[in-house]
């Protein structure tokens, strides 16, 4: 078992370790109390989208099913992400700036996404025949879509909170 783990870790490309380092750094930064920046919130999901699409488009045999699965699973992922952020992420307004309170939910979502994507890619590396397996193609795409949806749910919730906190207060 140790040999398998060692082999997988040694065969992992350097860019994957660099990406993990960047994602951890970014996840820690966005988990701290700070002003929200909606445009920067799209950076991490964009990375995961590129990672997922690259594999689906260049190596999977059943692209049409992959795309259907991917886009279908964005919706439940968005709902789950929205509800998670609604439950665990708090905001406040300081003068005219909306501040996100310290919360490690974004870091947790990033790390879970990375781990799942990494394990799926290791599985594909160990068994290249899975690139032609429609079930594996659909599962990989569904997981990729679900993970992107988690990010979109957080962005949507943040946008709604920002909109609500920026509403003018009516004076009687």
mmCIF file with all atom_site columns, C-alpha atoms in Angstrom:
data_model
loop_
_atom_site.group_PDB
_atom_site.id
_atom_site.type_symbol
_atom_site.label_atom_id
_atom_site.label_alt_id
_atom_site.label_comp_id
_atom_site.label_asym_id
_atom_site.label_entity_id
_atom_site.label_seq_id
_atom_site.pdbx_PDB_ins_code
_atom_site.Cartn_x
_atom_site.Cartn_y
_atom_site.Cartn_z
_atom_site.occupancy
_atom_site.B_iso_or_equiv
_atom_site.pdbx_formal_charge
_atom_site.auth_seq_id
_atom_site.auth_comp_id
_atom_site.auth_asym_id
_atom_site.auth_atom_id
_atom_site.pdbx_PDB_model_num
ATOM 1   C CA . UNK A 1 1   ? 0.000   0.000  0.000   1.00 0.00 ? 1   UNK A CA 1
ATOM 2   C CA . UNK A 1 2   ? 2.813   2.410  0.896   1.00 0.00 ? 2   UNK A CA 1
ATOM 3   C CA . UNK A 1 3   ? 4.460   1.705  -2.474  1.00 0.00 ? 3   UNK A CA 1
ATOM 4   C CA . UNK A 1 4   ? 1.276   2.607  -4.326  1.00 0.00 ? 4   UNK A CA 1
ATOM 5   C CA . UNK A 1 5   ? 0.925   5.897  -2.441  1.00 0.00 ? 5   UNK A CA 1
ATOM 6   C CA . UNK A 1 6   ? 4.606   6.666  -2.957  1.00 0.00 ? 6   UNK A CA 1
ATOM 7   C CA . UNK A 1 7   ? 4.338   5.880  -6.668  1.00 0.00 ? 7   UNK A CA 1
ATOM 8   C CA . UNK A 1 8   ? 1.247   8.080  -7.099  1.00 0.00 ? 8   UNK A CA 1
ATOM 9   C CA . UNK A 1 9   ? 2.865   10.999 -5.262  1.00 0.00 ? 9   UNK A CA 1
ATOM 10  C CA . UNK A 1 10  ? 6.122   10.714 -7.201  1.00 0.00 ? 10  UNK A CA 1
ATOM 11  C CA . UNK A 1 11  ? 4.349   10.513 -10.565 1.00 0.00 ? 11  UNK A CA 1
ATOM 12  C CA . UNK A 1 12  ? 2.211   13.553 -9.885  1.00 0.00 ? 12  UNK A CA 1
ATOM 13  C CA . UNK A 1 13  ? 3.351   16.360 -12.198 1.00 0.00 ? 13  UNK A CA 1
ATOM 14  C CA . UNK A 1 14  ? 5.020   19.384 -10.622 1.00 0.00 ? 14  UNK A CA 1
ATOM 15  C CA . UNK A 1 15  ? 2.284   21.700 -11.900 1.00 0.00 ? 15  UNK A CA 1
ATOM 16  C CA . UNK A 1 16  ? -0.256  19.844 -9.728  1.00 0.00 ? 16  UNK A CA 1
ATOM 17  C CA . UNK A 1 17  ? 1.794   20.542 -6.577  1.00 0.00 ? 17  UNK A CA 1
ATOM 18  C CA . UNK A 1 18  ? 2.201   24.177 -7.600  1.00 0.00 ? 18  UNK A CA 1
ATOM 19  C CA . UNK A 1 19  ? -1.559  24.392 -8.186  1.00 0.00 ? 19  UNK A CA 1
ATOM 20  C CA . UNK A 1 20  ? -2.243  22.844 -4.766  1.00 0.00 ? 20  UNK A CA 1
ATOM 21  C CA . UNK A 1 21  ? 0.086   25.359 -3.114  1.00 0.00 ? 21  UNK A CA 1
ATOM 22  C CA . UNK A 1 22  ? -1.634  28.242 -4.931  1.00 0.00 ? 22  UNK A CA 1
ATOM 23  C CA . UNK A 1 23  ? -5.115  26.947 -4.036  1.00 0.00 ? 23  UNK A CA 1
ATOM 24  C CA . UNK A 1 24  ? -4.214  26.539 -0.354  1.00 0.00 ? 24  UNK A CA 1
ATOM 25  C CA . UNK A 1 25  ? -2.718  30.030 -0.278  1.00 0.00 ? 25  UNK A CA 1
ATOM 26  C CA . UNK A 1 26  ? -5.777  31.483 -2.025  1.00 0.00 ? 26  UNK A CA 1
ATOM 27  C CA . UNK A 1 27  ? -8.166  29.473 0.167   1.00 0.00 ? 27  UNK A CA 1
ATOM 28  C CA . UNK A 1 28  ? -6.554  30.732 3.370   1.00 0.00 ? 28  UNK A CA 1
ATOM 29  C CA . UNK A 1 29  ? -6.614  34.315 2.075   1.00 0.00 ? 29  UNK A CA 1
ATOM 30  C CA . UNK A 1 30  ? -10.305 34.239 1.130   1.00 0.00 ? 30  UNK A CA 1
ATOM 31  C CA . UNK A 1 31  ? -11.207 32.564 4.415   1.00 0.00 ? 31  UNK A CA 1
ATOM 32  C CA . UNK A 1 32  ? -10.004 35.591 6.394   1.00 0.00 ? 32  UNK A CA 1
ATOM 33  C CA . UNK A 1 33  ? -12.066 38.648 7.255   1.00 0.00 ? 33  UNK A CA 1
ATOM 34  C CA . UNK A 1 34  ? -11.832 40.936 4.260   1.00 0.00 ? 34  UNK A CA 1
ATOM 35  C CA . UNK A 1 35  ? -13.846 43.100 1.874   1.00 0.00 ? 35  UNK A CA 1
ATOM 36  C CA . UNK A 1 36  ? -15.655 41.086 -0.764  1.00 0.00 ? 36  UNK A CA 1
ATOM 37  C CA . UNK A 1 37  ? -14.541 41.273 -4.356  1.00 0.00 ? 37  UNK A CA 1
ATOM 38  C CA . UNK A 1 38  ? -16.970 39.427 -6.619  1.00 0.00 ? 38  UNK A CA 1
ATOM 39  C CA . UNK A 1 39  ? -14.695 39.456 -9.652  1.00 0.00 ? 39  UNK A CA 1
ATOM 40  C CA . UNK A 1 40  ? -11.857 37.763 -7.724  1.00 0.00 ? 40  UNK A CA 1
ATOM 41  C CA . UNK A 1 41  ? -14.300 35.094 -6.526  1.00 0.00 ? 41  UNK A CA 1
ATOM 42  C CA . UNK A 1 42  ? -14.380 33.679 -10.062 1.00 0.00 ? 42  UNK A CA 1
ATOM 43  C CA . UNK A 1 43  ? -10.630 32.882 -10.108 1.00 0.00 ? 43  UNK A CA 1
ATOM 44  C CA . UNK A 1 44  ? -10.683 29.524 -8.286  1.00 0.00 ? 44  UNK A CA 1
ATOM 45  C CA . UNK A 1 45  ? -13.776 28.151 -10.069 1.00 0.00 ? 45  UNK A CA 1
ATOM 46  C CA . UNK A 1 46  ? -12.192 29.201 -13.361 1.00 0.00 ? 46  UNK A CA 1
ATOM 47  C CA . UNK A 1 47  ? -9.110  27.092 -12.526 1.00 0.00 ? 47  UNK A CA 1
ATOM 48  C CA . UNK A 1 48  ? -11.279 24.065 -11.730 1.00 0.00 ? 48  UNK A CA 1
ATOM 49  C CA . UNK A 1 49  ? -13.323 24.622 -14.911 1.00 0.00 ? 49  UNK A CA 1
ATOM 50  C CA . UNK A 1 50  ? -10.189 24.635 -17.052 1.00 0.00 ? 50  UNK A CA 1
ATOM 51  C CA . UNK A 1 51  ? -8.896  21.508 -15.284 1.00 0.00 ? 51  UNK A CA 1
ATOM 52  C CA . UNK A 1 52  ? -12.190 19.651 -15.836 1.00 0.00 ? 52  UNK A CA 1
ATOM 53  C CA . UNK A 1 53  ? -12.845 20.798 -19.397 1.00 0.00 ? 53  UNK A CA 1
ATOM 54  C CA . UNK A 1 54  ? -9.293  20.052 -20.523 1.00 0.00 ? 54  UNK A CA 1
ATOM 55  C CA . UNK A 1 55  ? -9.653  16.408 -19.518 1.00 0.00 ? 55  UNK A CA 1
ATOM 56  C CA . UNK A 1 56  ? -13.170 16.035 -20.936 1.00 0.00 ? 56  UNK A CA 1
ATOM 57  C CA . UNK A 1 57  ? -12.441 17.687 -24.277 1.00 0.00 ? 57  UNK A CA 1
ATOM 58  C CA . UNK A 1 58  ? -9.021  16.227 -25.007 1.00 0.00 ? 58  UNK A CA 1
ATOM 59  C CA . UNK A 1 59  ? -9.244  12.711 -23.600 1.00 0.00 ? 59  UNK A CA 1
ATOM 60  C CA . UNK A 1 60  ? -12.773 11.465 -22.966 1.00 0.00 ? 60  UNK A CA 1
ATOM 61  C CA . UNK A 1 61  ? -14.554 9.452  -25.640 1.00 0.00 ? 61  UNK A CA 1
ATOM 62  C CA . UNK A 1 62  ? -18.109 10.524 -24.803 1.00 0.00 ? 62  UNK A CA 1
ATOM 63  C CA . UNK A 1 63  ? -17.909 14.320 -24.883 1.00 0.00 ? 63  UNK A CA 1
ATOM 64  C CA . UNK A 1 64  ? -21.619 14.903 -25.512 1.00 0.00 ? 64  UNK A CA 1
ATOM 65  C CA . UNK A 1 65  ? -22.592 12.932 -22.377 1.00 0.00 ? 65  UNK A CA 1
ATOM 66  C CA . UNK A 1 66  ? -19.812 14.644 -20.440 1.00 0.00 ? 66  UNK A CA 1
ATOM 67  C CA . UNK A 1 67  ? -21.112 18.096 -21.286 1.00 0.00 ? 67  UNK A CA 1
ATOM 68  C CA . UNK A 1 68  ? -24.721 17.175 -20.464 1.00 0.00 ? 68  UNK A CA 1
ATOM 69  C CA . UNK A 1 69  ? -23.645 15.686 -17.135 1.00 0.00 ? 69  UNK A CA 1
ATOM 70  C CA . UNK A 1 70  ? -21.350 18.625 -16.358 1.00 0.00 ? 70  UNK A CA 1
ATOM 71  C CA . UNK A 1 71  ? -23.943 21.325 -16.973 1.00 0.00 ? 71  UNK A CA 1
ATOM 72  C CA . UNK A 1 72  ? -26.769 19.356 -15.337 1.00 0.00 ? 72  UNK A CA 1
ATOM 73  C CA . UNK A 1 73  ? -24.817 18.955 -12.083 1.00 0.00 ? 73  UNK A CA 1
ATOM 74  C CA . UNK A 1 74  ? -23.882 22.633 -11.868 1.00 0.00 ? 74  UNK A CA 1
ATOM 75  C CA . UNK A 1 75  ? -27.444 23.350 -10.666 1.00 0.00 ? 75  UNK A CA 1
ATOM 76  C CA . UNK A 1 76  ? -27.543 21.075 -7.587  1.00 0.00 ? 76  UNK A CA 1
ATOM 77  C CA . UNK A 1 77  ? -23.963 22.149 -6.813  1.00 0.00 ? 77  UNK A CA 1
ATOM 78  C CA . UNK A 1 78  ? -25.040 25.786 -6.913  1.00 0.00 ? 78  UNK A CA 1
ATOM 79  C CA . UNK A 1 79  ? -27.958 25.081 -4.583  1.00 0.00 ? 79  UNK A CA 1
ATOM 80  C CA . UNK A 1 80  ? -25.751 23.176 -2.131  1.00 0.00 ? 80  UNK A CA 1
ATOM 81  C CA . UNK A 1 81  ? -23.081 25.906 -2.261  1.00 0.00 ? 81  UNK A CA 1
ATOM 82  C CA . UNK A 1 82  ? -25.689 28.629 -1.733  1.00 0.00 ? 82  UNK A CA 1
ATOM 83  C CA . UNK A 1 83  ? -27.147 26.844 1.302   1.00 0.00 ? 83  UNK A CA 1
ATOM 84  C CA . UNK A 1 84  ? -23.707 26.142 2.796   1.00 0.00 ? 84  UNK A CA 1
ATOM 85  C CA . UNK A 1 85  ? -22.631 29.763 2.455   1.00 0.00 ? 85  UNK A CA 1
ATOM 86  C CA . UNK A 1 86  ? -25.968 30.957 3.805   1.00 0.00 ? 86  UNK A CA 1
ATOM 87  C CA . UNK A 1 87  ? -25.499 28.799 6.893   1.00 0.00 ? 87  UNK A CA 1
ATOM 88  C CA . UNK A 1 88  ? -21.800 29.395 7.587   1.00 0.00 ? 88  UNK A CA 1
ATOM 89  C CA . UNK A 1 89  ? -20.714 32.676 5.961   1.00 0.00 ? 89  UNK A CA 1
ATOM 90  C CA . UNK A 1 90  ? -21.551 36.026 7.567   1.00 0.00 ? 90  UNK A CA 1
ATOM 91  C CA . UNK A 1 91  ? -21.067 39.562 6.333   1.00 0.00 ? 91  UNK A CA 1
ATOM 92  C CA . UNK A 1 92  ? -21.249 43.058 7.728   1.00 0.00 ? 92  UNK A CA 1
ATOM 93  C CA . UNK A 1 93  ? -21.076 46.539 6.332   1.00 0.00 ? 93  UNK A CA 1
ATOM 94  C CA . UNK A 1 94  ? -18.361 48.906 7.507   1.00 0.00 ? 94  UNK A CA 1
ATOM 95  C CA . UNK A 1 95  ? -19.089 52.374 6.149   1.00 0.00 ? 95  UNK A CA 1
ATOM 96  C CA . UNK A 1 96  ? -19.637 51.627 2.449   1.00 0.00 ? 96  UNK A CA 1
ATOM 97  C CA . UNK A 1 97  ? -17.628 48.382 2.294   1.00 0.00 ? 97  UNK A CA 1
ATOM 98  C CA . UNK A 1 98  ? -19.134 44.893 2.617   1.00 0.00 ? 98  UNK A CA 1
ATOM 99  C CA . UNK A 1 99  ? -16.863 42.680 4.728   1.00 0.00 ? 99  UNK A CA 1
ATOM 100 C CA . UNK A 1 100 ? -16.909 38.891 4.739   1.00 0.00 ? 100 UNK A CA 1
ATOM 101 C CA . UNK A 1 101 ? -16.335 37.532 8.257   1.00 0.00 ? 101 UNK A CA 1
ATOM 102 C CA . UNK A 1 102 ? -13.642 34.934 8.845   1.00 0.00 ? 102 UNK A CA 1
ATOM 103 C CA . UNK A 1 103 ? -14.889 31.527 7.714   1.00 0.00 ? 103 UNK A CA 1
ATOM 104 C CA . UNK A 1 104 ? -12.974 28.496 6.482   1.00 0.00 ? 104 UNK A CA 1
ATOM 105 C CA . UNK A 1 105 ? -15.775 27.198 4.254   1.00 0.00 ? 105 UNK A CA 1
ATOM 106 C CA . UNK A 1 106 ? -14.098 28.483 1.051   1.00 0.00 ? 106 UNK A CA 1
ATOM 107 C CA . UNK A 1 107 ? -10.824 26.740 1.967   1.00 0.00 ? 107 UNK A CA 1
ATOM 108 C CA . UNK A 1 108 ? -12.660 23.504 2.790   1.00 0.00 ? 108 UNK A CA 1
ATOM 109 C CA . UNK A 1 109 ? -14.535 23.589 -0.532  1.00 0.00 ? 109 UNK A CA 1
ATOM 110 C CA . UNK A 1 110 ? -11.306 24.266 -2.427  1.00 0.00 ? 110 UNK A CA 1
ATOM 111 C CA . UNK A 1 111 ? -9.451  21.401 -0.710  1.00 0.00 ? 111 UNK A CA 1
ATOM 112 C CA . UNK A 1 112 ? -12.295 18.910 -1.155  1.00 0.00 ? 112 UNK A CA 1
ATOM 113 C CA . UNK A 1 113 ? -12.573 19.877 -4.825  1.00 0.00 ? 113 UNK A CA 1
ATOM 114 C CA . UNK A 1 114 ? -8.847  19.470 -5.324  1.00 0.00 ? 114 UNK A CA 1
ATOM 115 C CA . UNK A 1 115 ? -8.733  16.112 -3.524  1.00 0.00 ? 115 UNK A CA 1
ATOM 116 C CA . UNK A 1 116 ? -11.676 14.672 -5.449  1.00 0.00 ? 116 UNK A CA 1
ATOM 117 C CA . UNK A 1 117 ? -10.348 15.953 -8.789  1.00 0.00 ? 117 UNK A CA 1
ATOM 118 C CA . UNK A 1 118 ? -6.870  14.628 -7.940  1.00 0.00 ? 118 UNK A CA 1
ATOM 119 C CA . UNK A 1 119 ? -8.209  11.171 -7.019  1.00 0.00 ? 119 UNK A CA 1
ATOM 120 C CA . UNK A 1 120 ? -10.297 11.005 -10.197 1.00 0.00 ? 120 UNK A CA 1
ATOM 121 C CA . UNK A 1 121 ? -7.239  11.891 -12.273 1.00 0.00 ? 121 UNK A CA 1
ATOM 122 C CA . UNK A 1 122 ? -5.090  9.331  -10.429 1.00 0.00 ? 122 UNK A CA 1
ATOM 123 C CA . UNK A 1 123 ? -7.748  6.724  -11.202 1.00 0.00 ? 123 UNK A CA 1
ATOM 124 C CA . UNK A 1 124 ? -7.606  7.688  -14.882 1.00 0.00 ? 124 UNK A CA 1
ATOM 125 C CA . UNK A 1 125 ? -3.807  7.526  -14.769 1.00 0.00 ? 125 UNK A CA 1
ATOM 126 C CA . UNK A 1 126 ? -3.846  4.039  -13.278 1.00 0.00 ? 126 UNK A CA 1
ATOM 127 C CA . UNK A 1 127 ? -6.547  2.773  -15.659 1.00 0.00 ? 127 UNK A CA 1
ATOM 128 C CA . UNK A 1 128 ? -6.349  4.647  -18.994 1.00 0.00 ? 128 UNK A CA 1
ATOM 129 C CA . UNK A 1 129 ? -9.140  2.429  -20.350 1.00 0.00 ? 129 UNK A CA 1
ATOM 130 C CA . UNK A 1 130 ? -11.522 4.553  -18.241 1.00 0.00 ? 130 UNK A CA 1
ATOM 131 C CA . UNK A 1 131 ? -11.143 7.358  -20.805 1.00 0.00 ? 131 UNK A CA 1
ATOM 132 C CA . UNK A 1 132 ? -13.396 5.245  -23.041 1.00 0.00 ? 132 UNK A CA 1
ATOM 133 C CA . UNK A 1 133 ? -15.788 4.171  -20.264 1.00 0.00 ? 133 UNK A CA 1
ATOM 134 C CA . UNK A 1 134 ? -19.045 6.128  -20.537 1.00 0.00 ? 134 UNK A CA 1
ATOM 135 C CA . UNK A 1 135 ? -19.838 5.659  -16.825 1.00 0.00 ? 135 UNK A CA 1
ATOM 136 C CA . UNK A 1 136 ? -16.482 7.071  -15.715 1.00 0.00 ? 136 UNK A CA 1
ATOM 137 C CA . UNK A 1 137 ? -16.810 9.916  -18.241 1.00 0.00 ? 137 UNK A CA 1
ATOM 138 C CA . UNK A 1 138 ? -20.228 10.828 -16.827 1.00 0.00 ? 138 UNK A CA 1
ATOM 139 C CA . UNK A 1 139 ? -19.111 10.490 -13.168 1.00 0.00 ? 139 UNK A CA 1
ATOM 140 C CA . UNK A 1 140 ? -16.022 12.652 -13.743 1.00 0.00 ? 140 UNK A CA 1
ATOM 141 C CA . UNK A 1 141 ? -18.119 15.281 -15.516 1.00 0.00 ? 141 UNK A CA 1
ATOM 142 C CA . UNK A 1 142 ? -20.863 15.210 -12.880 1.00 0.00 ? 142 UNK A CA 1
ATOM 143 C CA . UNK A 1 143 ? -18.342 15.682 -10.073 1.00 0.00 ? 143 UNK A CA 1
ATOM 144 C CA . UNK A 1 144 ? -16.686 18.506 -12.019 1.00 0.00 ? 144 UNK A CA 1
ATOM 145 C CA . UNK A 1 145 ? -20.020 20.248 -12.581 1.00 0.00 ? 145 UNK A CA 1
ATOM 146 C CA . UNK A 1 146 ? -21.090 19.758 -8.965  1.00 0.00 ? 146 UNK A CA 1
ATOM 147 C CA . UNK A 1 147 ? -17.824 21.230 -7.711  1.00 0.00 ? 147 UNK A CA 1
ATOM 148 C CA . UNK A 1 148 ? -18.121 24.289 -9.955  1.00 0.00 ? 148 UNK A CA 1
ATOM 149 C CA . UNK A 1 149 ? -21.679 24.692 -8.730  1.00 0.00 ? 149 UNK A CA 1
ATOM 150 C CA . UNK A 1 150 ? -20.464 24.838 -5.121  1.00 0.00 ? 150 UNK A CA 1
ATOM 151 C CA . UNK A 1 151 ? -18.341 27.847 -6.024  1.00 0.00 ? 151 UNK A CA 1
ATOM 152 C CA . UNK A 1 152 ? -21.151 29.473 -8.013  1.00 0.00 ? 152 UNK A CA 1
ATOM 153 C CA . UNK A 1 153 ? -23.516 29.015 -5.054  1.00 0.00 ? 153 UNK A CA 1
ATOM 154 C CA . UNK A 1 154 ? -21.074 30.873 -2.815  1.00 0.00 ? 154 UNK A CA 1
ATOM 155 C CA . UNK A 1 155 ? -20.697 33.648 -5.375  1.00 0.00 ? 155 UNK A CA 1
ATOM 156 C CA . UNK A 1 156 ? -24.476 33.924 -5.812  1.00 0.00 ? 156 UNK A CA 1
ATOM 157 C CA . UNK A 1 157 ? -25.051 34.086 -2.062  1.00 0.00 ? 157 UNK A CA 1
ATOM 158 C CA . UNK A 1 158 ? -22.326 36.725 -1.670  1.00 0.00 ? 158 UNK A CA 1
ATOM 159 C CA . UNK A 1 159 ? -23.839 38.751 -4.503  1.00 0.00 ? 159 UNK A CA 1
ATOM 160 C CA . UNK A 1 160 ? -27.302 38.593 -2.886  1.00 0.00 ? 160 UNK A CA 1
ATOM 161 C CA . UNK A 1 161 ? -25.910 39.652 0.497   1.00 0.00 ? 161 UNK A CA 1
ATOM 162 C CA . UNK A 1 162 ? -23.969 42.502 -1.100  1.00 0.00 ? 162 UNK A CA 1
ATOM 163 C CA . UNK A 1 163 ? -27.100 43.669 -2.911  1.00 0.00 ? 163 UNK A CA 1
ATOM 164 C CA . UNK A 1 164 ? -29.138 43.490 0.295   1.00 0.00 ? 164 UNK A CA 1
ATOM 165 C CA . UNK A 1 165 ? -26.568 45.309 2.426   1.00 0.00 ? 165 UNK A CA 1
ATOM 166 C CA . UNK A 1 166 ? -26.191 48.053 -0.181  1.00 0.00 ? 166 UNK A CA 1
ATOM 167 C CA . UNK A 1 167 ? -29.916 48.839 -0.234  1.00 0.00 ? 167 UNK A CA 1
ATOM 168 C CA . UNK A 1 168 ? -30.612 52.312 1.061   1.00 0.00 ? 168 UNK A CA 1
ATOM 169 C CA . UNK A 1 169 ? -32.186 52.451 4.515   1.00 0.00 ? 169 UNK A CA 1
ATOM 170 C CA . UNK A 1 170 ? -35.609 54.058 4.360   1.00 0.00 ? 170 UNK A CA 1
ATOM 171 C CA . UNK A 1 171 ? -36.147 56.795 6.949   1.00 0.00 ? 171 UNK A CA 1
ATOM 172 C CA . UNK A 1 172 ? -39.667 57.306 8.362   1.00 0.00 ? 172 UNK A CA 1
#
